[in-house]
PDB file of C-alpha atoms and ligand atoms in Angstrom:
ATOM      1  CA  MET A 976     -15.546 -16.257   2.975  1.00 75.00           C
ATOM      2  CA  THR A 977     -16.892 -16.512  -0.579  1.00 88.00           C
ATOM      3  CA  ASP A 978     -16.375 -14.460  -3.693  1.00 90.00           C
ATOM      4  CA  SER A 979     -19.775 -14.354  -5.379  1.00 91.00           C
ATOM      5  CA  TYR A 980     -20.891 -13.051  -8.791  1.00 92.00           C
ATOM      6  CA  ARG A 981     -22.346 -10.103  -6.935  1.00 91.00           C
ATOM      7  CA  HIS A 982     -18.962  -9.268  -5.408  1.00 92.00           C
ATOM      8  CA  LYS A 983     -17.339  -9.630  -8.829  1.00 93.00           C
ATOM      9  CA  GLY A 984     -19.915  -7.305 -10.360  1.00 94.00           C
ATOM     10  CA  LEU A 985     -19.426  -4.661  -7.661  1.00 93.00           C
ATOM     11  CA  ARG A 986     -15.683  -4.932  -8.138  1.00 94.00           C
ATOM     12  CA  LYS A 987     -15.937  -4.405 -11.879  1.00 95.00           C
ATOM     13  CA  LYS A 988     -17.923  -1.234 -11.194  1.00 95.00           C
ATOM     14  CA  LEU A 989     -15.332  -0.032  -8.698  1.00 95.00           C
ATOM     15  CA  ALA A 990     -12.567  -0.609 -11.275  1.00 96.00           C
ATOM     16  CA  GLU A 991     -14.567   1.406 -13.835  1.00 96.00           C
ATOM     17  CA  GLU A 992     -15.154   4.176 -11.297  1.00 95.00           C
ATOM     18  CA  ILE A 993     -11.426   4.407 -10.636  1.00 96.00           C
ATOM     19  CA  ALA A 994     -10.635   4.490 -14.354  1.00 96.00           C
ATOM     20  CA  GLY A 995     -13.223   7.286 -14.627  1.00 96.00           C
ATOM     21  CA  LYS A 996     -11.343   9.281 -11.995  1.00 95.00           C
ATOM     22  CA  GLY A 997      -8.261   9.407 -14.194  1.00 95.00           C
ATOM     23  CA  ILE A 998      -6.182   6.296 -13.462  1.00 97.00           C
ATOM     24  CA  THR A 999      -4.838   5.223 -16.859  1.00 95.00           C
ATOM     25  CA  ASP A1000      -2.548   2.266 -16.058  1.00 97.00           C
ATOM     26  CA  THR A1001      -4.707  -0.654 -17.200  1.00 97.00           C
ATOM     27  CA  ARG A1002      -2.720  -3.144 -15.105  1.00 97.00           C
ATOM     28  CA  VAL A1003      -3.667  -1.201 -11.977  1.00 98.00           C
ATOM     29  CA  ILE A1004      -7.342  -1.124 -13.020  1.00 97.00           C
ATOM     30  CA  GLU A1005      -7.206  -4.875 -13.719  1.00 97.00           C
ATOM     31  CA  ALA A1006      -5.709  -5.564 -10.278  1.00 97.00           C
ATOM     32  CA  ILE A1007      -8.499  -3.571  -8.579  1.00 96.00           C
ATOM     33  CA  GLY A1008     -11.020  -5.507 -10.670  1.00 96.00           C
ATOM     34  CA  LYS A1009      -9.463  -8.813  -9.669  1.00 96.00           C
ATOM     35  CA  ILE A1010      -8.699  -8.648  -5.927  1.00 97.00           C
ATOM     36  CA  PRO A1011     -11.604  -9.445  -3.571  1.00 96.00           C
ATOM     37  CA  ARG A1012     -11.410  -6.359  -1.319  1.00 95.00           C
ATOM     38  CA  HIS A1013     -14.181  -7.684   0.930  1.00 93.00           C
ATOM     39  CA  PHE A1014     -11.752 -10.372   2.188  1.00 94.00           C
ATOM     40  CA  PHE A1015      -9.761  -7.584   3.891  1.00 93.00           C
ATOM     41  CA  LEU A1016     -12.621  -6.049   5.833  1.00 89.00           C
ATOM     42  CA  ASP A1017     -14.290  -6.992   9.095  1.00 84.00           C
ATOM     43  CA  THR A1018     -17.726  -8.531   8.598  1.00 82.00           C
ATOM     44  CA  ALA A1019     -19.501  -5.315   9.652  1.00 81.00           C
ATOM     45  CA  PHE A1020     -18.090  -3.489   6.601  1.00 83.00           C
ATOM     46  CA  ILE A1021     -18.226  -6.212   3.961  1.00 83.00           C
ATOM     47  CA  GLU A1022     -21.347  -4.801   2.335  1.00 80.00           C
ATOM     48  CA  HIS A1023     -19.409  -1.606   1.636  1.00 88.00           C
ATOM     49  CA  ALA A1024     -16.184  -3.191   0.410  1.00 91.00           C
ATOM     50  CA  TYR A1025     -16.626  -1.950  -3.159  1.00 92.00           C
ATOM     51  CA  GLU A1026     -17.379   1.653  -2.371  1.00 91.00           C
ATOM     52  CA  ASN A1027     -14.542   4.058  -2.983  1.00 88.00           C
ATOM     53  CA  LYS A1028     -14.015   4.620   0.746  1.00 89.00           C
ATOM     54  CA  ALA A1029     -11.532   4.021   3.534  1.00 87.00           C
ATOM     55  CA  PHE A1030     -12.662   1.693   6.379  1.00 86.00           C
ATOM     56  CA  PRO A1031     -11.413   0.715   9.838  1.00 88.00           C
ATOM     57  CA  ILE A1032      -9.339  -2.484   9.911  1.00 88.00           C
ATOM     58  CA  GLY A1033      -8.644  -2.683  13.653  1.00 86.00           C
ATOM     59  CA  SER A1034      -5.894  -1.241  15.893  1.00 85.00           C
ATOM     60  CA  GLY A1035      -7.179   2.250  15.003  1.00 85.00           C
ATOM     61  CA  GLN A1036      -6.038   1.894  11.374  1.00 88.00           C
ATOM     62  CA  THR A1037      -7.806   2.080   8.007  1.00 89.00           C
ATOM     63  CA  ILE A1038      -7.677   0.356   4.637  1.00 89.00           C
ATOM     64  CA  SER A1039      -6.897   3.119   2.110  1.00 91.00           C
ATOM     65  CA  HIS A1040      -9.431   4.373  -0.471  1.00 92.00           C
ATOM     66  CA  PRO A1041      -9.209   2.198  -3.589  1.00 95.00           C
ATOM     67  CA  TYR A1042      -8.554   5.364  -5.631  1.00 96.00           C
ATOM     68  CA  THR A1043      -5.592   6.240  -3.396  1.00 96.00           C
ATOM     69  CA  VAL A1044      -4.239   2.692  -3.712  1.00 97.00           C
ATOM     70  CA  ALA A1045      -4.554   2.963  -7.507  1.00 98.00           C
ATOM     71  CA  PHE A1046      -3.003   6.450  -7.590  1.00 98.00           C
ATOM     72  CA  GLN A1047       0.057   5.439  -5.586  1.00 98.00           C
ATOM     73  CA  SER A1048       0.431   2.169  -7.505  1.00 98.00           C
ATOM     74  CA  GLU A1049       0.409   4.014 -10.826  1.00 98.00           C
ATOM     75  CA  LEU A1050       3.089   6.469  -9.661  1.00 98.00           C
ATOM     76  CA  LEU A1051       5.395   3.567  -8.762  1.00 98.00           C
ATOM     77  CA  GLU A1052       5.603   2.421 -12.437  1.00 97.00           C
ATOM     78  CA  ILE A1053       6.170  -1.181 -11.414  1.00 97.00           C
ATOM     79  CA  LYS A1054       7.687  -3.611 -13.908  1.00 97.00           C
ATOM     80  CA  LYS A1055       7.488  -7.365 -13.529  1.00 97.00           C
ATOM     81  CA  GLY A1056      10.091  -8.604 -11.034  1.00 98.00           C
ATOM     82  CA  HIS A1057      10.676  -5.186  -9.423  1.00 98.00           C
ATOM     83  CA  LYS A1058      11.657  -5.250  -5.781  1.00 98.00           C
ATOM     84  CA  VAL A1059       9.187  -3.038  -3.910  1.00 98.00           C
ATOM     85  CA  LEU A1060       9.209  -1.982  -0.258  1.00 98.00           C
ATOM     86  CA  GLU A1061       5.884  -1.041   1.330  1.00 98.00           C
ATOM     87  CA  ILE A1062       5.708   0.871   4.625  1.00 98.00           C
ATOM     88  CA  GLY A1063       2.384   0.268   6.423  1.00 97.00           C
ATOM     89  CA  THR A1064       1.029  -3.165   5.463  1.00 97.00           C
ATOM     90  CA  GLY A1065      -2.270  -2.459   7.237  1.00 96.00           C
ATOM     91  CA  SER A1066      -4.978  -4.704   5.794  1.00 95.00           C
ATOM     92  CA  GLY A1067      -2.645  -6.037   3.102  1.00 97.00           C
ATOM     93  CA  TYR A1068      -4.882  -4.828   0.263  1.00 97.00           C
ATOM     94  CA  GLN A1069      -2.251  -2.527  -1.258  1.00 98.00           C
ATOM     95  CA  THR A1070       0.273  -5.357  -0.845  1.00 98.00           C
ATOM     96  CA  THR A1071      -1.810  -7.643  -3.045  1.00 98.00           C
ATOM     97  CA  VAL A1072      -2.183  -4.935  -5.706  1.00 98.00           C
ATOM     98  CA  LEU A1073       1.628  -4.696  -5.836  1.00 98.00           C
ATOM     99  CA  VAL A1074       1.891  -8.490  -6.129  1.00 98.00           C
ATOM    100  CA  GLU A1075      -0.637  -8.476  -8.998  1.00 98.00           C
ATOM    101  CA  LEU A1076       1.529  -5.868 -10.757  1.00 98.00           C
ATOM    102  CA  GLY A1077       4.372  -8.406 -10.713  1.00 98.00           C
ATOM    103  CA  ALA A1078       6.380  -6.949  -7.831  1.00 98.00           C
ATOM    104  CA  LYS A1079       8.427  -8.868  -5.313  1.00 98.00           C
ATOM    105  CA  VAL A1080       7.038  -7.175  -2.215  1.00 98.00           C
ATOM    106  CA  TYR A1081       8.577  -6.541   1.206  1.00 98.00           C
ATOM    107  CA  SER A1082       6.083  -4.918   3.544  1.00 98.00           C
ATOM    108  CA  VAL A1083       6.493  -3.526   7.082  1.00 98.00           C
ATOM    109  CA  GLU A1084       3.793  -2.986   9.725  1.00 97.00           C
ATOM    110  CA  ARG A1085       4.355  -1.557  13.233  1.00 96.00           C
ATOM    111  CA  GLN A1086       1.107  -2.809  14.856  1.00 95.00           C
ATOM    112  CA  LYS A1087       1.646  -6.366  16.055  1.00 95.00           C
ATOM    113  CA  GLU A1088      -2.014  -7.394  16.054  1.00 94.00           C
ATOM    114  CA  LEU A1089      -2.582  -6.072  12.576  1.00 94.00           C
ATOM    115  CA  PHE A1090       0.624  -7.686  11.366  1.00 96.00           C
ATOM    116  CA  ASP A1091      -0.522 -11.107  12.696  1.00 96.00           C
ATOM    117  CA  LYS A1092      -4.045 -10.745  11.307  1.00 95.00           C
ATOM    118  CA  THR A1093      -2.901  -9.647   7.848  1.00 96.00           C
ATOM    119  CA  LYS A1094      -0.330 -12.409   7.665  1.00 97.00           C
ATOM    120  CA  ARG A1095      -3.140 -14.923   8.221  1.00 96.00           C
ATOM    121  CA  ILE A1096      -5.384 -13.305   5.599  1.00 96.00           C
ATOM    122  CA  LEU A1097      -2.686 -13.139   2.904  1.00 97.00           C
ATOM    123  CA  THR A1098      -1.685 -16.760   3.547  1.00 97.00           C
ATOM    124  CA  LYS A1099      -5.310 -17.841   3.253  1.00 95.00           C
ATOM    125  CA  MET A1100      -5.591 -15.946  -0.036  1.00 95.00           C
ATOM    126  CA  SER A1101      -2.336 -17.566  -1.256  1.00 95.00           C
ATOM    127  CA  TYR A1102      -0.469 -14.260  -1.575  1.00 97.00           C
ATOM    128  CA  THR A1103       2.541 -15.917   0.007  1.00 95.00           C
ATOM    129  CA  SER A1104       5.175 -14.326  -2.246  1.00 97.00           C
ATOM    130  CA  ALA A1105       4.864 -11.050  -0.291  1.00 98.00           C
ATOM    131  CA  LYS A1106       7.273 -10.952   2.647  1.00 98.00           C
ATOM    132  CA  LEU A1107       5.710  -9.339   5.711  1.00 98.00           C
ATOM    133  CA  TYR A1108       7.722  -7.818   8.554  1.00 98.00           C
ATOM    134  CA  TYR A1109       6.795  -6.507  11.994  1.00 97.00           C
ATOM    135  CA  GLY A1110       8.921  -3.424  12.576  1.00 96.00           C
ATOM    136  CA  ASP A1111       9.410   0.317  12.275  1.00 96.00           C
ATOM    137  CA  GLY A1112       9.042   1.522   8.710  1.00 97.00           C
ATOM    138  CA  TYR A1113      11.183   4.607   9.314  1.00 97.00           C
ATOM    139  CA  LYS A1114      14.156   2.250   9.088  1.00 97.00           C
ATOM    140  CA  GLY A1115      13.011   0.438   5.925  1.00 98.00           C
ATOM    141  CA  ILE A1116      14.444  -3.057   5.438  1.00 97.00           C
ATOM    142  CA  PRO A1117      18.161  -2.540   4.768  1.00 97.00           C
ATOM    143  CA  GLN A1118      18.977  -6.232   4.249  1.00 96.00           C
ATOM    144  CA  TYR A1119      17.001  -6.422   0.960  1.00 97.00           C
ATOM    145  CA  ALA A1120      17.878  -2.926  -0.309  1.00 98.00           C
ATOM    146  CA  PRO A1121      18.186  -1.367  -2.817  1.00 98.00           C
ATOM    147  CA  TYR A1122      14.569  -1.296  -4.045  1.00 98.00           C
ATOM    148  CA  ASP A1123      13.174  -0.368  -7.445  1.00 98.00           C
ATOM    149  CA  SER A1124      10.480   1.509  -5.600  1.00 98.00           C
ATOM    150  CA  ILE A1125       9.194   2.284  -2.120  1.00 98.00           C
ATOM    151  CA  ILE A1126       5.598   3.105  -1.199  1.00 98.00           C
ATOM    152  CA  VAL A1127       4.608   4.644   2.117  1.00 98.00           C
ATOM    153  CA  THR A1128       0.908   4.209   2.983  1.00 98.00           C
ATOM    154  CA  CYS A1129       0.792   6.367   6.128  1.00 97.00           C
ATOM    155  CA  GLY A1130       1.191  10.133   6.478  1.00 97.00           C
ATOM    156  CA  ALA A1131       4.873  10.893   7.026  1.00 98.00           C
ATOM    157  CA  PRO A1132       5.819  14.077   8.923  1.00 97.00           C
ATOM    158  CA  PHE A1133       9.054  14.175   6.856  1.00 97.00           C
ATOM    159  CA  ILE A1134      10.864  12.017   4.300  1.00 98.00           C
ATOM    160  CA  PRO A1135      12.883   9.399   6.205  1.00 98.00           C
ATOM    161  CA  GLU A1136      16.583   9.403   5.254  1.00 97.00           C
ATOM    162  CA  ASP A1137      16.824   5.632   5.531  1.00 98.00           C
ATOM    163  CA  LEU A1138      14.188   5.178   2.827  1.00 98.00           C
ATOM    164  CA  LEU A1139      16.043   7.497   0.419  1.00 98.00           C
ATOM    165  CA  GLY A1140      19.197   5.490   1.046  1.00 98.00           C
ATOM    166  CA  GLN A1141      17.431   2.204   0.189  1.00 98.00           C
ATOM    167  CA  LEU A1142      16.305   3.344  -3.285  1.00 98.00           C
ATOM    168  CA  LYS A1143      18.105   2.164  -6.423  1.00 98.00           C
ATOM    169  CA  VAL A1144      19.443   4.840  -8.732  1.00 98.00           C
ATOM    170  CA  GLY A1145      16.429   5.412 -11.001  1.00 98.00           C
ATOM    171  CA  GLY A1146      14.173   4.171  -8.187  1.00 98.00           C
ATOM    172  CA  ARG A1147      10.924   5.852  -7.129  1.00 98.00           C
ATOM    173  CA  LEU A1148       9.634   6.688  -3.647  1.00 98.00           C
ATOM    174  CA  VAL A1149       5.921   7.514  -3.366  1.00 98.00           C
ATOM    175  CA  ILE A1150       5.147   9.060   0.015  1.00 98.00           C
ATOM    176  CA  PRO A1151       2.349  11.240   1.422  1.00 98.00           C
ATOM    177  CA  VAL A1152       4.068  14.004   3.396  1.00 98.00           C
ATOM    178  CA  GLY A1153       2.404  16.190   6.029  1.00 97.00           C
ATOM    179  CA  ASP A1154       0.640  16.246   9.391  1.00 95.00           C
ATOM    180  CA  GLU A1155      -3.124  16.964   9.155  1.00 93.00           C
ATOM    181  CA  THR A1156      -3.341  16.386   5.416  1.00 96.00           C
ATOM    182  CA  GLN A1157      -0.572  15.080   3.226  1.00 97.00           C
ATOM    183  CA  ILE A1158       0.832  16.024  -0.142  1.00 98.00           C
ATOM    184  CA  MET A1159       1.440  13.012  -2.356  1.00 98.00           C
ATOM    185  CA  THR A1160       5.116  13.203  -3.210  1.00 98.00           C
ATOM    186  CA  LEU A1161       7.196  11.326  -5.786  1.00 98.00           C
ATOM    187  CA  ILE A1162      10.940  11.249  -5.242  1.00 98.00           C
ATOM    188  CA  ILE A1163      13.173   9.817  -7.968  1.00 98.00           C
ATOM    189  CA  ARG A1164      16.784   8.956  -7.228  1.00 98.00           C
ATOM    190  CA  VAL A1165      18.528  10.264 -10.330  1.00 98.00           C
ATOM    191  CA  SER A1166      22.075   9.477  -9.175  1.00 98.00           C
ATOM    192  CA  GLU A1167      23.847   8.208  -6.074  1.00 96.00           C
ATOM    193  CA  LYS A1168      23.569  11.699  -4.543  1.00 96.00           C
ATOM    194  CA  ASP A1169      20.734  13.437  -6.403  1.00 98.00           C
ATOM    195  CA  PHE A1170      16.964  13.200  -6.032  1.00 98.00           C
ATOM    196  CA  THR A1171      14.134  14.953  -7.885  1.00 98.00           C
ATOM    197  CA  LYS A1172      10.752  15.715  -6.351  1.00 98.00           C
ATOM    198  CA  LYS A1173       7.244  16.105  -7.784  1.00 98.00           C
ATOM    199  CA  THR A1174       3.992  16.654  -5.877  1.00 98.00           C
ATOM    200  CA  PHE A1175       0.459  15.479  -6.683  1.00 97.00           C
ATOM    201  CA  GLY A1176      -2.078  17.184  -4.440  1.00 94.00           C
ATOM    202  CA  ASP A1177      -3.671  16.527  -1.061  1.00 96.00           C
ATOM    203  CA  PHE A1178      -4.593  13.188   0.484  1.00 96.00           C
ATOM    204  CA  LYS A1179      -5.513  12.030   3.966  1.00 94.00           C
ATOM    205  CA  PHE A1180      -3.743   9.125   5.679  1.00 95.00           C
ATOM    206  CA  VAL A1181      -3.370   7.798   9.215  1.00 94.00           C
ATOM    207  CA  PRO A1182      -0.073   9.052  10.684  1.00 96.00           C
ATOM    208  CA  MET A1183       3.274   7.342  10.283  1.00 97.00           C
ATOM    209  CA  LEU A1184       4.337   6.700  13.879  1.00 95.00           C
ATOM    210  CA  GLU A1185       7.720   5.789  15.267  1.00 88.00           C
ATOM    211  CA  LYS A1186       8.740   2.469  16.800  1.00 79.00           C
ATOM    212  CA  LYS A1187       6.918  -0.840  16.970  1.00 79.00           C
ATOM    213  CA  ALA A1188       3.588  -1.083  18.866  1.00 82.00           C
ATOM    214  CA  ARG A1189       1.845  -4.054  20.491  1.00 76.00           C
ATOM    215  CA  ASP A1190      -1.659  -2.590  20.964  1.00 59.00           C
TER     216      ASP A1190
HETATM  217  N1  LIG B2430      -1.593  -0.184   2.796  1.00 53.87           N
HETATM  218  C1  LIG B2430      -2.596  -0.286   3.817  1.00 53.87           C
HETATM  219  C2  LIG B2430      -2.877   1.051   4.453  1.00 53.87           C
HETATM  220  C3  LIG B2430      -3.068   0.914   5.932  1.00 53.87           C
HETATM  221  S1  LIG B2430      -3.082   2.395   6.865  1.00 53.87           S
HETATM  222  C4  LIG B2430      -3.865  -0.931   3.280  1.00 53.87           C
HETATM  223  O1  LIG B2430      -3.993  -1.100   2.059  1.00 53.87           O
HETATM  224  O2  LIG B2430      -4.708  -1.317   4.068  1.00 53.87           O
HETATM  225  C5  LIG B2430      -1.373   2.651   7.229  1.00 53.87           C
HETATM  226  C6  LIG B2430      -0.679   1.611   8.071  1.00 53.87           C
HETATM  227  O3  LIG B2430       0.618   2.126   8.374  1.00 53.87           O
HETATM  228  C7  LIG B2430      -1.330   1.301   9.409  1.00 53.87           C
HETATM  229  O4  LIG B2430      -1.602  -0.066   9.490  1.00 53.87           O
HETATM  230  C8  LIG B2430      -0.260   1.726  10.445  1.00 53.87           C
HETATM  231  O5  LIG B2430      -0.222   0.880  11.596  1.00 53.87           O
HETATM  232  C9  LIG B2430       1.018   1.620   9.641  1.00 53.87           C
HETATM  233  N2  LIG B2430       2.148   2.400  10.142  1.00 53.87           N
HETATM  234  C10 LIG B2430       2.152   3.628  10.723  1.00 53.87           C
HETATM  235  N3  LIG B2430       3.390   4.005  11.054  1.00 53.87           N
HETATM  236  C11 LIG B2430       4.221   2.990  10.652  1.00 53.87           C
HETATM  237  C12 LIG B2430       5.633   2.768  10.739  1.00 53.87           C
HETATM  238  N4  LIG B2430       6.472   3.645  11.282  1.00 53.87           N
HETATM  239  N5  LIG B2430       6.127   1.608  10.250  1.00 53.87           N
HETATM  240  C13 LIG B2430       5.310   0.676   9.693  1.00 53.87           C
HETATM  241  N6  LIG B2430       3.965   0.822   9.597  1.00 53.87           N
HETATM  242  C14 LIG B2430       3.427   1.963  10.082  1.00 53.87           C
END
């Protein structure tokens, strides 16, 4: 797969479009402008890689809208060296945005086929610092906790207790909560026992499902 001047041009436009929609964190805009999103899509969709749309990535899943990726990334307020847990690796696109923001990323995916495919793609693209895991995101990854932030990229029916427990004090959890549509929710752990909550409007994600799957 090549990254042509045309791709770079389309990407620059996409980054500008996202800035125009209200994303102000320039590091996030730069990451969107830098990462070749067409590498994450099946050949049938490559032509559309730089439209602000979600696309199928196999196993019934989708790569999130670039605007949604940017929106969630901004809410995380990542600083260089932050430990970040991602639930729902999917295509790996969001994972690479987190890496570009300087995060040390741990990412979990429950679909085995997707997990294998994305691992190959990220290795090929040399994003090897991100640690990918096949497992159930409801449980998080306790062995590397606590995290500076946690991002969930599938629609959660409720906020999983385990994820709250794996946040650092001062840490941020960005999670879309709901069934049909989801409300983007930011939880901040303000002390060992206390959490604050803010909401940011409606989004649409594929559902967060329980347990690992092989299909
Ligand atoms: N961040 C991804 C978004 C993919 S869609 C991207 O940029 O492409 C959400 C992903 O969450 C899907 O791949 C789905 O299989 C996965 N998922 C759903 N429930 C999960 C769970 N309990 N644990 C881990 N991953 C889950």
